[in-house]
Tab-separated table of C-alpha atoms and ligand atoms in Angstrom:
chain	number	residue	atom	x	y	z
A	128	MET	CA	136.141	113.315	-84.391
A	129	ILE	CA	137.036	115.659	-87.223
A	130	ARG	CA	134.835	118.750	-87.063
A	131	VAL	CA	133.709	119.561	-90.602
A	132	GLY	CA	131.743	122.417	-92.173
A	133	VAL	CA	130.367	122.668	-95.693
A	134	ASN	CA	130.188	126.074	-97.382
A	135	GLY	CA	127.736	126.019	-100.304
A	136	TYR	CA	124.809	123.633	-100.149
A	137	GLY	CA	123.949	123.020	-103.800
A	138	VAL	CA	124.334	119.945	-105.994
A	139	ILE	CA	127.720	118.932	-104.519
A	140	GLY	CA	127.547	120.538	-101.055
A	141	LYS	CA	124.328	118.813	-99.994
A	142	ARG	CA	125.695	115.413	-101.014
A	143	VAL	CA	129.047	115.941	-99.307
A	144	ALA	CA	127.233	117.089	-96.135
A	145	TYR	CA	125.115	113.925	-96.164
A	146	ALA	CA	128.216	111.727	-96.689
A	147	ILE	CA	130.053	113.425	-93.816
A	148	SER	CA	127.047	112.878	-91.567
A	149	LYS	CA	127.414	109.116	-92.263
A	150	GLN	CA	131.066	108.917	-91.037
A	151	ASP	CA	131.795	107.785	-87.487
A	152	ASP	CA	135.079	109.712	-87.352
A	153	MET	CA	133.593	113.034	-88.527
A	154	GLN	CA	131.088	115.485	-87.159
A	155	LEU	CA	129.133	117.715	-89.517
A	156	VAL	CA	129.131	120.956	-87.491
A	157	GLY	CA	126.979	122.740	-90.027
A	158	ILE	CA	126.430	123.938	-93.554
A	159	ALA	CA	126.541	127.505	-94.858
A	160	LYS	CA	123.922	128.753	-97.325
A	161	ARG	CA	123.737	131.971	-99.261
A	162	ASN	CA	119.936	132.095	-99.539
A	163	PRO	CA	117.095	130.811	-97.355
A	164	ASP	CA	115.601	128.731	-100.183
A	165	TYR	CA	113.967	125.288	-100.082
A	166	LYS	CA	117.356	123.625	-99.737
A	167	ALA	CA	118.012	125.540	-96.499
A	168	LYS	CA	114.618	124.435	-95.205
A	169	LEU	CA	115.300	120.808	-96.138
A	170	ALA	CA	118.744	120.965	-94.475
A	171	ILE	CA	117.060	121.929	-91.200
A	172	LYS	CA	114.565	119.109	-91.671
A	173	LYS	CA	117.520	116.716	-91.973
A	174	GLY	CA	118.818	117.979	-88.628
A	175	PHE	CA	121.770	119.953	-90.046
A	176	ASN	CA	122.779	123.271	-88.448
A	177	VAL	CA	122.429	126.057	-91.005
A	178	TYR	CA	124.749	129.063	-91.057
A	179	SER	CA	124.399	132.096	-93.295
A	180	SER	CA	126.927	133.290	-95.864
A	181	GLY	CA	124.352	135.846	-97.008
A	182	ASP	CA	122.068	138.258	-95.200
A	183	PRO	CA	120.904	136.715	-91.865
A	184	LYS	CA	117.790	138.931	-91.954
A	185	GLU	CA	116.594	137.198	-95.113
A	186	PHE	CA	116.837	133.844	-93.313
A	187	GLU	CA	114.933	135.263	-90.350
A	188	ASN	CA	112.192	136.645	-92.630
A	189	SER	CA	111.863	133.251	-94.337
A	190	GLY	CA	111.547	131.406	-91.057
A	191	VAL	CA	114.863	129.533	-91.461
A	192	GLY	CA	116.367	129.259	-87.988
A	193	LEU	CA	120.087	130.032	-88.194
A	194	SER	CA	122.853	128.634	-85.997
A	195	GLY	CA	125.072	131.594	-86.901
A	196	THR	CA	127.079	133.175	-89.672
A	197	LEU	CA	129.651	131.548	-91.964
A	198	GLN	CA	132.404	133.251	-89.925
A	199	GLU	CA	131.030	131.616	-86.774
A	200	LEU	CA	130.936	128.214	-88.491
A	201	LEU	CA	134.580	128.639	-89.556
A	202	GLY	CA	135.476	129.234	-85.900
A	203	LYS	CA	134.033	125.839	-84.908
A	204	VAL	CA	135.568	123.489	-87.489
A	205	ASP	CA	138.909	121.832	-88.268
A	206	ILE	CA	138.205	121.742	-91.990
A	207	ILE	CA	135.761	123.332	-94.414
A	208	VAL	CA	134.567	121.823	-97.681
A	209	ASP	CA	133.950	124.664	-100.111
A	210	ALA	CA	131.215	123.701	-102.578
A	211	THR	CA	130.332	127.172	-103.776
A	212	PRO	CA	129.971	127.941	-107.504
A	213	GLU	CA	133.038	128.044	-109.752
A	214	GLY	CA	135.205	131.073	-108.977
A	215	ILE	CA	133.569	131.880	-105.623
A	216	GLY	CA	135.730	129.334	-103.790
A	217	LYS	CA	138.804	131.358	-104.716
A	218	GLU	CA	137.279	134.467	-103.109
A	219	ASN	CA	136.647	132.471	-99.926
A	220	LYS	CA	140.258	131.386	-99.469
A	221	ALA	CA	141.159	134.491	-97.415
A	222	LEU	CA	138.337	133.659	-94.965
A	223	TYR	CA	139.703	130.140	-94.402
A	224	GLU	CA	143.241	131.440	-94.064
A	225	LYS	CA	142.093	133.969	-91.456
A	226	ALA	CA	140.220	131.256	-89.534
A	227	GLY	CA	143.374	129.091	-89.538
A	228	ILE	CA	141.519	126.009	-90.808
A	229	LYS	CA	142.087	123.427	-93.521
A	230	ALA	CA	140.028	123.669	-96.717
A	231	ILE	CA	138.944	121.543	-99.667
A	232	TRP	CA	137.733	123.066	-102.933
A	233	GLN	CA	135.938	121.469	-105.876
A	234	GLY	CA	136.818	121.078	-109.548
A	235	GLY	CA	135.387	124.462	-110.564
A	236	GLU	CA	138.447	126.070	-109.011
A	237	GLY	CA	141.869	125.830	-110.620
A	238	HIS	CA	144.735	123.611	-109.436
A	239	SER	CA	146.626	126.705	-108.218
A	240	ILE	CA	144.106	127.303	-105.413
A	241	SER	CA	145.779	124.537	-103.392
A	242	ASN	CA	148.566	123.168	-105.618
A	243	LEU	CA	147.237	119.768	-104.605
A	244	SER	CA	144.568	118.107	-106.745
A	245	PHE	CA	143.105	114.976	-105.231
A	246	ASN	CA	141.818	111.560	-106.243
A	247	ALA	CA	141.654	108.823	-103.608
A	248	TYR	CA	142.918	105.989	-105.831
A	249	ALA	CA	145.685	107.971	-107.487
A	250	ASN	CA	147.260	110.243	-104.847
A	251	TYR	CA	145.712	109.851	-101.364
A	252	ASP	CA	149.179	109.839	-99.783
A	253	SER	CA	150.077	113.278	-101.083
A	254	ALA	CA	147.144	114.783	-99.153
A	255	ILE	CA	148.153	113.376	-95.761
A	256	GLY	CA	148.435	116.316	-93.376
A	257	ALA	CA	147.887	118.866	-96.182
A	258	ARG	CA	146.245	122.171	-95.337
A	259	TYR	CA	144.580	122.755	-98.705
A	260	ALA	CA	143.409	120.447	-101.491
A	261	ARG	CA	141.069	120.456	-104.474
A	262	VAL	CA	138.948	117.456	-105.408
A	263	VAL	CA	139.086	117.391	-109.211
A	264	SER	CA	135.914	117.739	-111.295
A	265	CYS	CA	133.378	115.004	-112.002
A	266	ASN	CA	134.784	114.309	-115.492
A	267	THR	CA	138.389	114.272	-114.279
A	268	THR	CA	137.438	112.010	-111.364
A	269	GLY	CA	135.742	109.670	-113.851
A	270	LEU	CA	138.833	109.505	-116.052
A	271	LEU	CA	141.197	108.987	-113.098
A	272	ARG	CA	139.072	106.182	-111.613
A	273	THR	CA	139.482	103.985	-114.680
A	274	LEU	CA	142.894	105.161	-115.894
A	275	PHE	CA	144.701	104.771	-112.571
A	276	PRO	CA	144.169	100.960	-112.384
A	277	LEU	CA	145.344	100.623	-116.008
A	278	GLN	CA	148.425	102.733	-115.330
A	279	LYS	CA	149.256	100.698	-112.237
A	280	GLU	CA	148.726	97.282	-113.817
A	281	PHE	CA	149.782	97.663	-117.462
A	282	GLY	CA	151.306	101.132	-117.839
A	283	ILE	CA	149.828	103.687	-120.255
A	284	SER	CA	151.523	105.061	-123.377
A	285	SER	CA	148.701	107.420	-124.328
A	286	VAL	CA	144.999	108.176	-123.823
A	287	ASN	CA	142.456	109.702	-126.211
A	288	ALA	CA	139.004	110.400	-124.828
A	289	VAL	CA	135.826	111.941	-126.204
A	290	LEU	CA	133.684	113.372	-123.425
A	291	VAL	CA	129.966	113.793	-124.040
A	292	ARG	CA	129.012	116.072	-121.178
A	293	ARG	CA	125.580	116.580	-119.652
A	294	GLY	CA	124.181	119.999	-120.530
A	295	ALA	CA	122.885	120.750	-117.027
A	296	ASP	CA	122.170	119.111	-113.699
A	297	PRO	CA	118.557	117.926	-113.188
A	298	SER	CA	117.743	120.846	-110.851
A	299	GLU	CA	119.107	123.500	-113.225
A	300	THR	CA	116.893	125.382	-115.697
A	301	LYS	CA	119.269	128.064	-116.929
A	302	LYS	CA	121.857	125.915	-118.706
A	303	GLY	CA	121.768	124.026	-121.969
A	304	PRO	CA	121.781	123.182	-124.808
A	305	ILE	CA	118.245	121.828	-124.960
A	306	ASN	CA	118.221	120.853	-128.635
A	307	ALA	CA	121.761	120.759	-129.986
A	308	LEU	CA	125.170	119.230	-129.500
A	309	GLU	CA	127.625	121.934	-128.530
A	310	VAL	CA	131.340	121.610	-129.275
A	311	ASP	CA	133.866	122.665	-126.664
A	312	LYS	CA	135.709	125.745	-127.912
A	313	HIS	CA	139.043	124.304	-126.766
A	314	ILE	CA	140.847	121.442	-128.522
A	315	PRO	CA	142.067	119.655	-126.519
A	316	SER	CA	139.536	120.285	-123.737
A	317	HIS	CA	140.889	121.140	-120.275
A	318	HIS	CA	140.038	117.678	-118.859
A	319	GLY	CA	143.252	116.011	-120.040
A	320	SER	CA	145.486	118.615	-118.433
A	321	ASP	CA	143.336	118.369	-115.309
A	322	VAL	CA	144.136	114.626	-115.158
A	323	ASN	CA	147.800	115.661	-115.259
A	324	THR	CA	147.375	117.671	-112.037
A	325	VAL	CA	146.939	114.258	-110.356
A	326	ILE	CA	148.985	111.971	-112.649
A	327	PRO	CA	151.721	114.226	-114.029
A	328	GLY	CA	153.286	113.216	-117.320
A	329	LEU	CA	150.453	110.946	-118.491
A	330	SER	CA	149.989	111.479	-122.235
A	331	ILE	CA	146.271	112.266	-122.516
A	332	ASN	CA	144.199	114.111	-125.071
A	333	THR	CA	140.523	114.946	-124.552
A	334	VAL	CA	137.824	116.619	-126.618
A	335	ALA	CA	134.399	117.510	-125.260
A	336	ILE	CA	130.839	117.947	-126.499
A	337	LYS	CA	127.840	119.144	-124.489
A	338	ALA	CA	124.600	117.226	-124.991
A	339	PRO	CA	120.972	117.902	-124.038
A	340	THR	CA	120.811	115.488	-121.125
A	341	THR	CA	120.916	115.935	-117.364
A	342	LEU	CA	121.572	112.364	-116.220
A	343	MET	CA	125.266	111.653	-116.716
A	344	HIS	CA	128.380	112.258	-118.790
A	345	LEU	CA	129.425	109.531	-121.239
A	346	HIS	CA	133.101	109.023	-122.149
A	347	ALA	CA	134.515	107.036	-125.084
A	348	VAL	CA	138.086	106.222	-124.038
A	349	THR	CA	140.921	104.808	-126.164
A	350	VAL	CA	144.051	103.769	-124.286
A	351	GLU	CA	147.378	102.609	-125.678
A	352	LEU	CA	148.762	100.353	-122.954
A	353	LYS	CA	152.461	99.639	-122.395
A	354	LYS	CA	151.749	95.903	-121.944
A	355	SER	CA	149.108	94.054	-123.928
A	356	ALA	CA	145.954	93.003	-122.118
A	357	THR	CA	142.922	90.902	-122.871
A	358	LYS	CA	139.347	92.005	-122.324
A	359	ASP	CA	138.986	89.438	-119.527
A	360	GLU	CA	142.057	90.822	-117.782
A	361	ILE	CA	140.670	94.363	-117.911
A	362	ILE	CA	137.268	93.228	-116.614
A	363	GLU	CA	138.970	91.279	-113.817
A	364	LEU	CA	141.080	94.351	-112.958
A	365	TYR	CA	138.097	96.737	-112.846
A	366	GLY	CA	136.192	94.191	-110.783
A	367	ARG	CA	138.758	94.721	-108.016
A	368	TYR	CA	137.854	98.421	-107.702
A	369	ARG	CA	134.625	99.104	-105.827
A	370	ARG	CA	134.272	102.598	-107.267
A	371	ILE	CA	133.976	101.148	-110.755
A	372	ALA	CA	130.706	99.388	-111.624
A	373	LEU	CA	130.789	96.974	-114.555
A	374	VAL	CA	127.579	97.057	-116.573
A	375	SER	CA	126.549	95.107	-119.660
A	376	LEU	CA	124.455	95.407	-122.790
A	377	LYS	CA	123.513	91.772	-122.130
A	378	ASP	CA	121.700	92.936	-118.977
A	379	GLY	CA	119.814	95.580	-120.937
A	380	VAL	CA	122.059	98.461	-119.908
A	381	ASN	CA	122.669	100.354	-123.129
A	382	SER	CA	122.500	103.980	-122.009
A	383	THR	CA	122.908	106.347	-119.079
A	384	ALA	CA	119.143	106.010	-118.490
A	385	GLN	CA	119.514	102.392	-117.325
A	386	VAL	CA	122.635	103.198	-115.287
A	387	MET	CA	120.719	105.839	-113.355
A	388	ASP	CA	117.751	103.492	-113.065
A	389	ILE	CA	120.091	101.030	-111.320
A	390	ALA	CA	121.219	103.848	-108.987
A	391	ARG	CA	117.625	104.704	-108.079
A	392	GLU	CA	116.855	101.019	-107.573
A	393	LEU	CA	119.722	100.811	-105.078
A	394	GLY	CA	117.717	103.218	-102.935
A	395	ARG	CA	120.566	105.552	-102.078
A	396	GLY	CA	120.044	109.143	-100.958
A	397	ASP	CA	119.273	111.280	-104.043
A	398	GLY	CA	119.423	108.139	-106.251
A	399	ASP	CA	123.173	108.631	-106.631
A	400	MET	CA	125.695	106.560	-108.579
A	401	TYR	CA	129.029	107.089	-106.851
A	402	GLU	CA	130.684	104.435	-109.042
A	403	ILE	CA	131.916	105.021	-112.595
A	404	ALA	CA	129.926	102.655	-114.821
A	405	VAL	CA	132.104	100.835	-117.379
A	406	TRP	CA	130.568	98.698	-120.119
A	407	LYS	CA	131.901	95.149	-120.274
A	408	GLU	CA	131.496	95.391	-124.044
A	409	MET	CA	134.946	96.880	-124.521
A	410	LYS	CA	137.604	96.084	-127.122
A	411	ALA	CA	141.104	94.977	-126.132
A	412	GLU	CA	143.436	94.112	-129.000
A	413	GLY	CA	147.167	93.890	-128.332
A	414	ASN	CA	148.079	97.083	-126.506
A	415	LYS	CA	144.959	98.975	-127.558
A	416	LEU	CA	141.909	99.244	-125.298
A	417	GLN	CA	138.614	100.988	-126.075
A	418	TYR	CA	135.762	101.352	-123.654
A	419	PHE	CA	132.717	103.429	-122.717
A	420	GLN	CA	132.112	104.786	-119.239
A	421	ALA	CA	129.322	106.815	-117.653
A	422	VAL	CA	129.904	109.378	-114.920
A	423	HIS	CA	127.232	110.593	-112.508
A	424	GLN	CA	128.375	114.191	-112.303
A	425	GLU	CA	126.369	114.972	-109.167
A	426	SER	CA	127.888	112.267	-106.972
A	427	ASP	CA	131.167	110.668	-108.133
A	428	VAL	CA	133.237	113.314	-106.308
A	429	VAL	CA	131.418	112.761	-102.991
A	430	PRO	CA	133.471	109.814	-101.645
A	431	GLU	CA	136.621	111.629	-102.822
A	432	ASN	CA	135.774	114.581	-100.553
A	433	VAL	CA	135.337	112.226	-97.583
A	434	ASP	CA	138.723	110.561	-98.190
A	435	ALA	CA	140.417	113.932	-98.687
A	436	ILE	CA	139.139	115.059	-95.272
A	437	ARG	CA	140.533	111.923	-93.624
A	438	ALA	CA	143.934	112.247	-95.319
A	439	MET	CA	144.305	115.969	-94.663
A	440	CYS	CA	143.291	115.673	-91.005
A	441	ASN	CA	145.806	112.877	-90.485
A	442	VAL	CA	143.339	110.381	-89.055
A	443	GLU	CA	144.032	107.621	-91.592
A	444	LYS	CA	147.384	107.242	-93.302
A	445	ASP	CA	146.400	104.061	-95.164
A	446	SER	CA	144.484	105.007	-98.323
A	447	GLN	CA	142.816	101.603	-98.662
A	448	LYS	CA	141.478	101.755	-95.101
A	449	SER	CA	139.953	105.178	-95.717
A	450	ILE	CA	138.462	104.098	-99.047
A	451	ASP	CA	137.020	100.942	-97.436
A	452	LYS	CA	135.495	102.975	-94.618
A	453	THR	CA	133.973	105.558	-96.956
A	454	ASP	CA	132.639	102.890	-99.309
A	455	LYS	CA	131.043	100.955	-96.469
A	456	SER	CA	129.348	104.052	-95.053
A	457	LEU	CA	127.861	104.960	-98.450
A	458	ASP	CA	127.160	101.401	-99.588
A	459	ILE	CA	129.497	101.776	-102.570
A	460	GLY	CA	130.094	98.697	-104.708
A	461	VAL	CA	127.361	97.527	-107.049
B	235	LIG	P1	125.520	124.841	-107.049
B	235	LIG	O1	125.245	126.116	-107.768
B	235	LIG	O2	124.572	123.713	-107.164
B	235	LIG	O3	125.681	125.149	-105.490
B	235	LIG	C1	126.471	126.204	-105.005
B	235	LIG	C2	126.055	126.593	-103.605
B	235	LIG	O4	126.877	127.666	-103.149
B	235	LIG	C3	124.618	127.075	-103.487
B	235	LIG	O5	124.087	126.593	-102.280
B	235	LIG	C4	124.783	128.610	-103.426
B	235	LIG	O6	123.707	129.194	-102.731
B	235	LIG	C5	126.056	128.726	-102.626
B	235	LIG	N1	126.818	129.999	-102.704
B	235	LIG	C6	127.735	130.358	-101.775
B	235	LIG	N2	128.282	131.529	-102.080
B	235	LIG	C7	127.724	131.936	-103.216
B	235	LIG	C8	127.888	133.091	-104.000
B	235	LIG	N3	128.747	134.067	-103.656
B	235	LIG	N4	127.160	133.203	-105.115
B	235	LIG	C9	126.281	132.254	-105.470
B	235	LIG	N5	126.074	131.108	-104.740
B	235	LIG	C10	126.804	130.969	-103.627
B	235	LIG	O7	126.996	124.396	-107.482
B	235	LIG	P2	127.567	122.923	-107.624
B	235	LIG	O8	127.127	122.349	-108.923
B	235	LIG	O9	127.306	122.176	-106.373
B	235	LIG	O10	129.112	123.216	-107.788
B	235	LIG	C11	129.944	123.499	-106.688
B	235	LIG	C12	131.378	123.198	-107.068
B	235	LIG	O11	131.483	121.801	-107.385
B	235	LIG	C13	131.903	123.946	-108.297
B	235	LIG	O12	133.292	124.142	-108.143
B	235	LIG	C14	131.657	122.949	-109.416
B	235	LIG	O13	132.493	123.171	-110.535
B	235	LIG	C15	131.997	121.662	-108.713
B	235	LIG	N6	131.384	120.433	-109.284
B	235	LIG	C16	130.121	120.444	-109.761
B	235	LIG	C17	129.592	119.286	-110.308
B	235	LIG	C18	128.207	119.237	-110.880
B	235	LIG	O14	127.955	118.429	-111.763
B	235	LIG	N7	127.267	120.039	-110.446
B	235	LIG	C19	130.343	118.110	-110.330
B	235	LIG	C20	131.622	118.113	-109.761
B	235	LIG	C21	132.145	119.294	-109.259
């Protein structure tokens, strides 16, 4: 059993903790929270041990029974998943180093934090036995999920993608916009170069826009393939990857609202959509492919964290076996 801790129990941390608790080769030793808020209380209700990365007295005053401090949690685990806000993970690195444990960070941190950026389909093998890794962001994970199969099967000459990003997560009230479309100040946006931290040398250009929605990101992707492909071949290819869900206008799925309705209907914890939804209504002409995909920002990175743990802790050297195990435990594959 791999002993795992989760530091930061927000949007990503609570989902990763739940996923770890579903693995038969991992033990969730506990989660660390900064504040004794409702999420800390719900974690205890779920049977998770809560540790404090803030002031233990505040937890005591709020009636949240602690199992110890973050430092104590670090002393009990083989690996910690850091899911603290962007930039804070970097500050925590010294703590993990001191504790002599392995660590995984999220996409808010830069590639240099671990010099190993992870996606299960694209580079599982490079994480085997690694001490540190970073699971790339939700958008980058979404791009890698659908680009990796194309690269493997047909080869890619170039990628151009427009990313319409959600303005905030559903539980956030301080972000926006709430009535505008906001252009990313960087052209290209950082997402393309982030893809290159996992697939070096891939020619990819991305631009990004923030939209007043909380449900999902939507990507419009144009790929120049090295070998020509038909639409049916692409659909058949994507059908072989469980972490891609093919959806169709013909079934009444014409927006992220219906994709997330499907996720809720599936009855998963938090109504999550771990799969990247790709519309069957794509265009493949010669070497050129154009498609739309939707990314559930809150959950697509969750199975990636589980696989990264398995690779780094050397318990499964076969990427497909780890992916199969993770997918089965989380009921992935629509
Ligand atoms: P969040 O704000 O929802 O949760 C962060 C958690 O860390 C909270 O429990 C907070 O209390 C805790 N925390 C620990 N130390 C803290 C400190 N010093 N200051 C403030 N809070 C502290 O964040 P999130 O959205 O889960 O993001 C976590 C990481 O995952 C980031 O790197 C982010 O970029 C990445 N990520 C986020 C999303 C998303 O859509 N939310 C998707 C993919 C990756």
